[in-house]
Short mmCIF file of C-alpha atoms and ligand atoms in Angstrom, two decimals:
data_model
loop_
_atom_site.label_atom_id
_atom_site.label_comp_id
_atom_site.label_asym_id
_atom_site.label_seq_id
_atom_site.Cartn_x
_atom_site.Cartn_y
_atom_site.Cartn_z
CA MET T 258 -26.87 16.36 16.69
CA LYS T 259 -25.15 15.42 13.34
CA ASN T 260 -24.25 11.79 12.97
CA LEU T 261 -20.55 11.83 12.83
CA THR T 262 -18.65 9.21 10.56
CA ILE T 263 -15.70 7.72 12.66
CA GLY T 264 -12.84 6.84 10.82
CA VAL T 265 -11.17 3.61 12.56
CA ILE T 266 -7.49 2.61 11.74
CA GLY T 267 -6.87 -1.03 12.12
CA GLY T 268 -9.17 -4.01 11.04
CA GLY T 269 -8.70 -6.57 14.18
CA GLN T 270 -11.14 -7.11 16.93
CA LEU T 271 -10.63 -4.16 18.92
CA GLY T 272 -11.32 -2.09 15.78
CA GLN T 273 -14.80 -4.63 14.98
CA MET T 274 -15.95 -3.48 18.84
CA ILE T 275 -15.10 0.04 18.35
CA CYS T 276 -17.15 0.02 15.03
CA MET T 277 -20.13 -1.92 16.98
CA ALA T 278 -20.31 0.91 19.53
CA CYS T 279 -20.05 3.87 17.42
CA GLN T 280 -22.97 2.33 15.27
CA LYS T 281 -24.98 1.62 18.21
CA LEU T 282 -24.93 5.52 18.62
CA GLY T 283 -26.05 6.27 15.21
CA MET T 284 -22.64 7.16 14.00
CA LYS T 285 -21.17 5.42 10.47
CA VAL T 286 -18.05 4.09 10.50
CA VAL T 287 -15.42 3.40 7.72
CA VAL T 288 -12.19 0.85 8.54
CA PHE T 289 -8.65 1.60 7.26
CA SER T 290 -6.71 -1.72 7.34
CA ASP T 291 -3.99 -3.13 5.62
CA GLN T 292 -5.60 -6.43 5.35
CA GLY T 293 -9.32 -7.36 3.97
CA ASN T 294 -11.21 -10.06 5.75
CA SER T 295 -10.50 -9.08 9.20
CA PRO T 296 -12.86 -8.76 11.90
CA ALA T 297 -13.47 -5.06 11.88
CA THR T 298 -14.31 -5.36 7.78
CA PHE T 299 -16.97 -7.83 8.86
CA VAL T 300 -19.25 -5.07 10.59
CA THR T 301 -18.94 -2.59 7.96
CA SER T 302 -19.04 -2.35 4.13
CA GLU T 303 -17.29 0.75 4.57
CA VAL T 304 -13.77 -0.21 4.24
CA ILE T 305 -10.61 0.54 2.54
CA VAL T 306 -8.19 -2.12 2.25
CA ALA T 307 -4.57 -0.45 1.72
CA ASP T 308 -1.07 0.01 2.66
CA TYR T 309 -0.63 2.21 5.93
CA LEU T 310 1.57 4.71 3.88
CA ASP T 311 -0.26 4.61 0.81
CA LYS T 312 -1.20 8.49 0.73
CA LYS T 313 -4.03 8.23 -1.90
CA ALA T 314 -6.00 5.82 0.07
CA LEU T 315 -5.13 7.64 3.23
CA LYS T 316 -6.66 10.82 1.74
CA LYS T 317 -9.90 9.43 0.49
CA PHE T 318 -10.36 7.81 4.03
CA ALA T 319 -9.82 11.44 5.68
CA ASP T 320 -12.26 12.90 3.03
CA LEU T 321 -14.98 10.07 4.17
CA VAL T 322 -14.71 10.83 7.97
CA ASP T 323 -15.39 13.36 10.59
CA VAL T 324 -13.04 11.84 13.43
CA ILE T 325 -10.49 9.44 13.23
CA THR T 326 -9.15 6.73 16.00
CA PHE T 327 -7.25 3.63 16.12
CA GLU T 328 -7.13 0.24 17.46
CA PHE T 329 -3.57 -0.79 17.45
CA GLU T 330 -0.41 1.32 18.27
CA ASN T 331 2.35 0.77 15.85
CA ILE T 332 1.13 2.83 13.19
CA PRO T 333 3.87 4.65 10.92
CA PHE T 334 4.55 8.28 12.30
CA GLU T 335 4.10 9.32 8.80
CA THR T 336 0.60 8.00 8.70
CA LEU T 337 -0.39 9.63 11.76
CA ASP T 338 0.92 12.90 10.79
CA PHE T 339 -0.73 12.79 7.23
CA LEU T 340 -3.91 12.04 8.86
CA ALA T 341 -3.66 14.55 11.13
CA SER T 342 -3.11 17.32 9.10
CA LYS T 343 -6.63 16.57 7.19
CA LYS T 344 -8.85 15.47 10.25
CA PRO T 345 -9.01 15.28 13.70
CA VAL T 346 -7.09 12.08 15.03
CA HIS T 347 -7.91 11.44 18.64
CA PRO T 348 -6.25 10.23 20.81
CA ASN T 349 -3.17 12.61 19.63
CA PRO T 350 -0.91 11.22 17.37
CA ASN T 351 2.10 12.74 19.88
CA ILE T 352 0.61 10.00 22.54
CA LEU T 353 1.19 7.16 20.37
CA LYS T 354 4.88 8.49 19.61
CA THR T 355 5.39 7.99 23.55
CA THR T 356 3.69 5.13 23.68
CA GLN T 357 5.20 3.17 20.94
CA ASN T 358 8.47 3.03 22.49
CA ARG T 359 9.03 1.68 25.69
CA ILE T 360 11.86 3.64 26.63
CA LEU T 361 9.71 7.05 25.75
CA GLU T 362 6.75 5.69 27.80
CA LYS T 363 8.72 4.97 31.06
CA ASN T 364 10.87 8.50 30.53
CA PHE T 365 7.34 10.22 30.53
CA LEU T 366 5.74 8.05 33.42
CA ASN T 367 8.98 8.81 35.59
CA SER T 368 8.99 12.55 34.50
CA ILE T 369 5.62 12.97 36.16
CA GLY T 370 6.59 11.21 39.01
CA ILE T 371 4.77 7.93 38.63
CA LYS T 372 6.95 4.87 39.40
CA THR T 373 8.13 1.98 36.85
CA THR T 374 10.29 -0.76 37.56
CA ASP T 375 14.08 0.07 36.97
CA PHE T 376 15.17 0.10 33.22
CA ALA T 377 18.18 0.77 31.20
CA GLU T 378 18.26 1.68 27.60
CA ILE T 379 20.77 -1.30 26.03
CA SER T 380 23.03 -0.75 22.77
CA SER T 381 25.82 -3.00 23.24
CA LEU T 382 26.45 -6.51 25.04
CA GLN T 383 28.60 -4.60 27.46
CA ASP T 384 25.69 -2.53 28.39
CA LEU T 385 23.82 -5.51 28.83
CA GLU T 386 25.80 -7.28 30.74
CA LYS T 387 26.64 -4.53 33.38
CA LYS T 388 22.82 -3.88 33.67
CA LEU T 389 22.11 -7.26 34.18
CA GLU T 390 24.64 -7.80 37.09
CA LYS T 391 22.83 -4.98 38.81
CA PHE T 392 19.31 -6.09 38.17
CA LYS T 393 20.32 -9.81 38.70
CA LYS T 394 17.22 -11.20 36.99
CA ALA T 395 15.70 -8.83 34.06
CA ILE T 396 13.69 -9.11 30.92
CA LEU T 397 14.98 -7.49 27.74
CA LYS T 398 12.54 -6.12 25.48
CA THR T 399 12.62 -4.47 22.24
CA ALA T 400 11.53 -1.13 22.92
CA THR T 401 9.35 -1.04 20.00
CA MET T 402 6.59 -2.84 17.88
CA GLY T 403 6.04 -5.47 20.97
CA TYR T 404 3.00 -7.15 21.86
CA ASP T 405 1.58 -10.16 23.53
CA GLY T 406 4.93 -10.80 25.08
CA LYS T 407 6.40 -10.81 21.64
CA GLY T 408 10.10 -9.84 21.44
CA GLN T 409 10.77 -10.37 25.35
CA TYR T 410 13.45 -12.24 26.84
CA VAL T 411 14.14 -13.09 30.75
CA LEU T 412 17.56 -13.05 31.54
CA SER T 413 19.68 -13.77 34.66
CA SER T 414 22.94 -14.64 33.49
CA LYS T 415 25.80 -13.34 31.47
CA GLU T 416 25.65 -16.79 29.11
CA GLU T 417 22.05 -16.02 28.36
CA ALA T 418 22.66 -12.26 27.64
CA LYS T 419 25.47 -13.42 25.34
CA LYS T 420 23.28 -16.02 23.53
CA ILE T 421 20.13 -13.90 23.20
CA PHE T 422 21.99 -10.28 22.43
CA PRO T 423 22.79 -11.13 18.79
CA LYS T 424 19.23 -12.22 18.02
CA VAL T 425 18.11 -8.66 18.67
CA LYS T 426 21.08 -6.47 18.75
CA ASN T 427 19.88 -4.58 15.49
CA GLN T 428 16.58 -3.17 17.17
CA LYS T 429 16.31 -0.59 20.13
CA LEU T 430 16.57 -2.67 23.34
CA ILE T 431 15.24 -1.79 26.79
CA LEU T 432 16.16 -3.81 29.83
CA GLU T 433 13.79 -3.98 32.72
CA LYS T 434 14.34 -5.52 36.20
CA PHE T 435 12.22 -8.37 36.66
CA CYS T 436 9.32 -7.55 38.70
CA LYS T 437 8.35 -9.86 41.58
CA PHE T 438 4.73 -8.64 41.88
CA SER T 439 2.03 -10.20 43.83
CA LYS T 440 -0.54 -9.03 41.24
CA GLU T 441 -1.17 -7.70 37.50
CA ILE T 442 -4.09 -5.31 37.39
CA SER T 443 -5.22 -2.79 34.52
CA VAL T 444 -7.45 0.41 34.74
CA ILE T 445 -9.41 1.95 32.08
CA VAL T 446 -9.61 5.55 31.93
CA ALA T 447 -11.84 7.50 29.42
CA ARG T 448 -11.32 11.30 28.96
CA SER T 449 -13.67 13.54 26.63
CA LYS T 450 -12.87 16.09 24.27
CA SER T 451 -14.32 18.62 26.91
CA GLY T 452 -12.13 17.19 29.58
CA GLU T 453 -14.50 14.74 31.53
CA ILE T 454 -12.93 11.82 32.93
CA ALA T 455 -14.64 8.40 33.61
CA CYS T 456 -12.38 5.60 35.21
CA TYR T 457 -13.17 2.28 35.44
CA GLU T 458 -12.23 0.06 38.90
CA PRO T 459 -9.12 -2.14 38.21
CA LEU T 460 -9.11 -5.90 36.99
CA GLN T 461 -6.54 -8.59 37.90
CA ASN T 462 -5.16 -10.12 35.10
CA ILE T 463 -3.59 -13.52 34.56
CA HIS T 464 -1.35 -13.89 31.37
CA LYS T 465 -0.16 -17.23 29.91
CA SER T 466 3.29 -17.38 27.87
CA GLY T 467 2.91 -13.23 27.89
CA ILE T 468 -0.49 -13.33 26.36
CA LEU T 469 -3.29 -12.04 28.61
CA ASP T 470 -5.77 -15.06 29.54
CA GLU T 471 -8.04 -13.81 32.35
CA SER T 472 -9.33 -10.71 33.54
CA ILE T 473 -11.07 -10.78 36.94
CA TYR T 474 -13.17 -8.24 38.60
CA PRO T 475 -12.90 -7.42 41.51
CA SER T 476 -9.37 -7.55 41.50
CA ASN T 477 -9.29 -8.02 45.61
CA ILE T 478 -6.62 -5.36 46.34
CA SER T 479 -6.91 -2.97 48.89
CA LYS T 480 -9.38 0.03 48.86
CA LYS T 481 -6.39 2.27 48.84
CA LEU T 482 -4.69 0.55 45.98
CA GLU T 483 -7.63 0.49 44.13
CA SER T 484 -8.03 4.48 44.70
CA ASP T 485 -4.35 4.89 43.83
CA ALA T 486 -4.58 3.14 40.61
CA LYS T 487 -7.53 5.02 39.31
CA LYS T 488 -5.78 8.35 40.46
CA ILE T 489 -2.50 7.20 38.48
CA ALA T 490 -4.37 6.33 35.56
CA SER T 491 -6.42 9.65 35.51
CA LYS T 492 -3.21 11.79 36.06
CA ILE T 493 -1.70 10.19 32.64
CA ALA T 494 -4.83 10.72 30.92
CA LEU T 495 -4.66 14.37 31.98
CA LYS T 496 -0.87 14.87 31.39
CA LEU T 497 -1.26 13.27 27.82
CA ASP T 498 -4.26 15.30 27.19
CA LEU T 499 -5.94 12.15 25.95
CA ILE T 500 -9.19 12.20 24.00
CA GLY T 501 -10.34 8.86 23.97
CA VAL T 502 -9.33 5.65 25.99
CA LEU T 503 -6.37 4.57 27.59
CA ALA T 504 -5.75 1.05 29.34
CA VAL T 505 -2.69 1.46 32.05
CA GLU T 506 -0.78 -1.80 33.31
CA PHE T 507 0.50 -1.87 36.73
CA PHE T 508 2.64 -4.25 38.84
CA VAL T 509 1.27 -4.54 42.34
CA VAL T 510 4.31 -4.89 44.61
CA GLY T 511 3.61 -5.05 48.32
CA ASP T 512 1.55 -1.74 48.99
CA GLU T 513 3.05 -0.31 46.07
CA LEU T 514 1.95 0.23 42.12
CA LEU T 515 4.48 0.50 39.42
CA VAL T 516 3.32 1.04 35.84
CA ASN T 517 3.92 -1.69 33.30
CA GLU T 518 2.95 0.06 30.25
CA LEU T 519 0.22 2.29 28.59
CA ALA T 520 -2.24 1.59 25.40
CA PRO T 521 -4.05 4.66 24.54
CA ARG T 522 -6.74 2.80 22.91
CA PRO T 523 -9.43 -0.23 24.64
CA HIS T 524 -7.65 -2.88 25.73
CA ASN T 525 -8.33 -6.93 26.37
CA SER T 526 -8.42 -6.27 29.90
CA GLY T 527 -11.52 -3.60 29.62
CA HIS T 528 -13.81 -6.55 27.63
CA PHE T 529 -15.37 -7.57 30.79
CA SER T 530 -16.95 -3.80 30.37
CA ILE T 531 -19.10 -4.93 27.65
CA ASP T 532 -21.46 -7.32 29.67
CA ALA T 533 -20.69 -6.01 33.14
CA CYS T 534 -21.34 -2.16 32.86
CA LEU T 535 -23.84 -0.10 31.25
CA SER T 536 -21.14 1.55 29.02
CA SER T 537 -18.18 -0.67 28.04
CA GLN T 538 -14.83 0.80 27.46
CA PHE T 539 -15.70 1.17 23.64
CA ASP T 540 -18.79 3.14 24.22
CA GLN T 541 -16.64 5.48 26.48
CA LEU T 542 -14.39 5.77 23.25
CA ALA T 543 -17.10 6.64 20.94
CA ARG T 544 -18.76 9.17 23.58
CA ALA T 545 -15.22 10.83 24.05
CA ILE T 546 -14.10 11.44 20.78
CA SER T 547 -17.39 13.03 19.65
CA ASP T 548 -17.53 14.93 22.59
CA LEU T 549 -20.59 13.15 24.20
CA LYS T 550 -20.85 12.78 27.77
CA LEU T 551 -19.34 9.99 29.26
CA GLY T 552 -21.48 7.00 30.66
CA SER T 553 -21.32 5.18 33.91
CA THR T 554 -18.10 3.21 34.72
CA LYS T 555 -20.04 0.90 37.58
CA PHE T 556 -19.43 -2.82 37.17
CA TYR T 557 -22.88 -4.27 37.87
CA PHE T 558 -21.45 -7.69 38.03
CA SER T 559 -18.40 -9.70 39.46
CA GLY T 560 -16.87 -12.31 37.26
CA TYR T 561 -14.42 -12.87 34.86
CA MET T 562 -13.30 -12.32 31.05
CA LYS T 563 -11.50 -15.41 29.42
CA ASN T 564 -9.70 -15.02 26.54
CA LEU T 565 -10.12 -17.69 23.66
CA ILE T 566 -6.63 -18.13 22.13
CA GLY T 567 -6.25 -20.24 19.39
CA ASP T 568 -7.95 -23.47 19.07
CA GLU T 569 -9.68 -22.57 22.80
CA ILE T 570 -12.21 -21.01 20.26
CA TYR T 571 -13.43 -24.72 19.61
CA ASP T 572 -14.26 -25.20 23.32
CA VAL T 573 -17.29 -22.45 23.39
CA GLU T 574 -19.58 -24.89 24.04
CA LYS T 575 -18.15 -25.58 27.32
CA TYR T 576 -18.66 -22.19 28.20
CA LEU T 577 -22.04 -21.68 26.65
CA LYS T 578 -23.39 -24.22 29.09
CA ASN T 579 -23.40 -21.49 31.63
CA PRO T 580 -26.15 -19.12 31.11
CA ASN T 581 -24.36 -16.27 32.66
CA ALA T 582 -21.91 -16.80 30.11
CA LYS T 583 -21.80 -14.24 27.00
CA LEU T 584 -19.70 -15.10 23.89
CA HIS T 585 -18.06 -12.74 21.70
CA ASN T 586 -16.43 -14.43 18.57
CA TYR T 587 -14.20 -12.13 16.36
CA GLY T 588 -15.17 -14.44 13.44
CA LYS T 589 -11.46 -15.06 12.35
CA SER T 590 -11.04 -17.96 9.69
CA GLU T 591 -7.95 -19.36 10.98
CA ALA T 592 -7.24 -20.49 14.92
CA LYS T 593 -3.72 -19.82 14.78
CA ALA T 594 -1.46 -20.60 18.02
CA GLY T 595 -1.30 -17.73 20.26
CA ARG T 596 -3.98 -15.65 17.89
CA LYS T 597 -6.80 -13.85 20.07
CA MET T 598 -10.02 -15.63 18.46
CA GLY T 599 -12.55 -14.33 20.87
CA HIS T 600 -13.41 -13.99 24.56
CA VAL T 601 -15.99 -15.10 26.98
CA ASN T 602 -17.65 -13.09 29.56
CA ILE T 603 -18.62 -15.00 32.76
CA LEU T 604 -20.83 -12.92 34.88
CA LYS T 605 -21.09 -14.18 38.63
CA SER T 606 -22.82 -12.13 41.09
CA PRO T 607 -24.87 -8.84 40.60
CA LEU T 608 -23.34 -6.66 42.81
CA LYS T 609 -25.32 -3.04 42.88
CA PRO T 610 -28.58 -1.77 42.15
CA MET T 611 -28.59 -1.21 38.42
CA LEU T 612 -30.42 2.23 38.72
CA LYS T 613 -31.87 4.34 41.72
CA PRO T 614 -35.52 3.39 42.55
CA LEU T 615 -37.91 5.27 39.96
CA ALA T 616 -39.97 7.66 41.73
CA LYS T 617 -43.59 7.04 42.17
CA SER T 618 -45.73 8.69 39.85
P1 LIG D 1058 3.27 -6.42 26.18
O1 LIG D 1058 3.40 -5.32 25.14
O2 LIG D 1058 3.64 -7.60 25.32
O3 LIG D 1058 1.69 -6.73 27.04
P2 LIG D 1058 4.46 -6.17 28.59
O4 LIG D 1058 5.53 -5.54 28.96
O5 LIG D 1058 3.17 -5.94 29.47
O6 LIG D 1058 4.29 -6.33 27.10
O7 LIG D 1058 4.46 -7.41 29.22
C1 LIG D 1058 3.72 -8.85 29.08
C2 LIG D 1058 3.89 -9.52 30.20
O8 LIG D 1058 5.11 -9.92 30.84
C3 LIG D 1058 3.52 -8.66 31.52
O9 LIG D 1058 1.96 -8.43 31.91
C4 LIG D 1058 3.87 -9.25 32.66
O10 LIG D 1058 3.04 -10.49 32.90
C5 LIG D 1058 5.56 -9.53 32.20
N1 LIG D 1058 6.36 -8.88 32.42
C6 LIG D 1058 6.67 -7.68 31.73
N2 LIG D 1058 7.31 -7.15 32.34
C7 LIG D 1058 7.80 -7.48 33.28
C8 LIG D 1058 8.93 -7.37 34.35
N3 LIG D 1058 9.72 -6.06 34.13
N4 LIG D 1058 8.82 -8.04 35.37
C9 LIG D 1058 8.17 -8.84 35.74
N5 LIG D 1058 7.45 -9.31 34.64
C10 LIG D 1058 7.05 -8.58 33.75
MG1 LIG D 1059 0.92 -5.37 28.33
#
């Protein structure tokens, strides 16, 4: 087997963990980032720091690698199309074109029979007021470029709408009915080049101020919902012709699942798989894009992942008193408010025997 060289677009912590998983499988990695001194650049010396639209630098990157993947979604189409004309990009850039835009994403989901919250495209204040009257309580979101709750406004009155609209009116907007969910869960699904699908069980996600704070396993939803969530995630992966890893975020409403959003890359809520599974979401991505057989998705431990956001990175000792806690510090130099600095996986109980007993020799 030839040791492939994987190109990773983006230098953040997801890029860092993609690189480390690829390296463990004997692959080489080259990172393309518009910022030096970022987490992925700490784990490889093969780094190109340039603007995402710098064609000369992109060509150099494409020449160095066999396969390209990415760690974030807001990559300019021009960049993706240019790279895809030179080397295989997995997941396919068309998937990003859909998932970069909350309106296209929801239209796609609805078109394949998957339920989402009610939503409307907003292009004027009149539009917003009319739809808000219908939804009563809703969230106005920028259709593109949002993450970690950024660009989102909860609205429940015309007065609030009037106040917020001028701030965002120059952007594409979506209004989503506010969903009174009982829980948020997510599922990570991997699909390889040859079409093999491996799906993790759902984790429950707890957000604080729109940012993921904890992901808990098991999610303690019914077996039926668990199986529905995995079926929906696998269906989406298939319909998108995914090669790579996809995260599907859900709202649990009664005995129904609504898809909140998709991310065609490893996801923060999948980090528990690094220590609780034999193959993490990052291992699966490395395998999927290089057409290796996918690994086991079984969780061998219950427990949870706690994000270390901003100053929380200075509290690590508190977690490390627990011998069953595993720290992942991304090495970022400045602990700005809201910035994801690291995470801790806290393993609770072993769940299943790791392997079948060995046959007697
Ligand atoms: P991001 O790209 O920032 O993760 P999300 O759409 O996932 O954007 O929103 C972040 C969080 O805000 C969600 O995980 C959920 O807790 C809350 N949220 C988003 N949309 C809705 C909604 N329609 N109803 C209720 N809560 C929502
Ligand atoms: Mg989200």
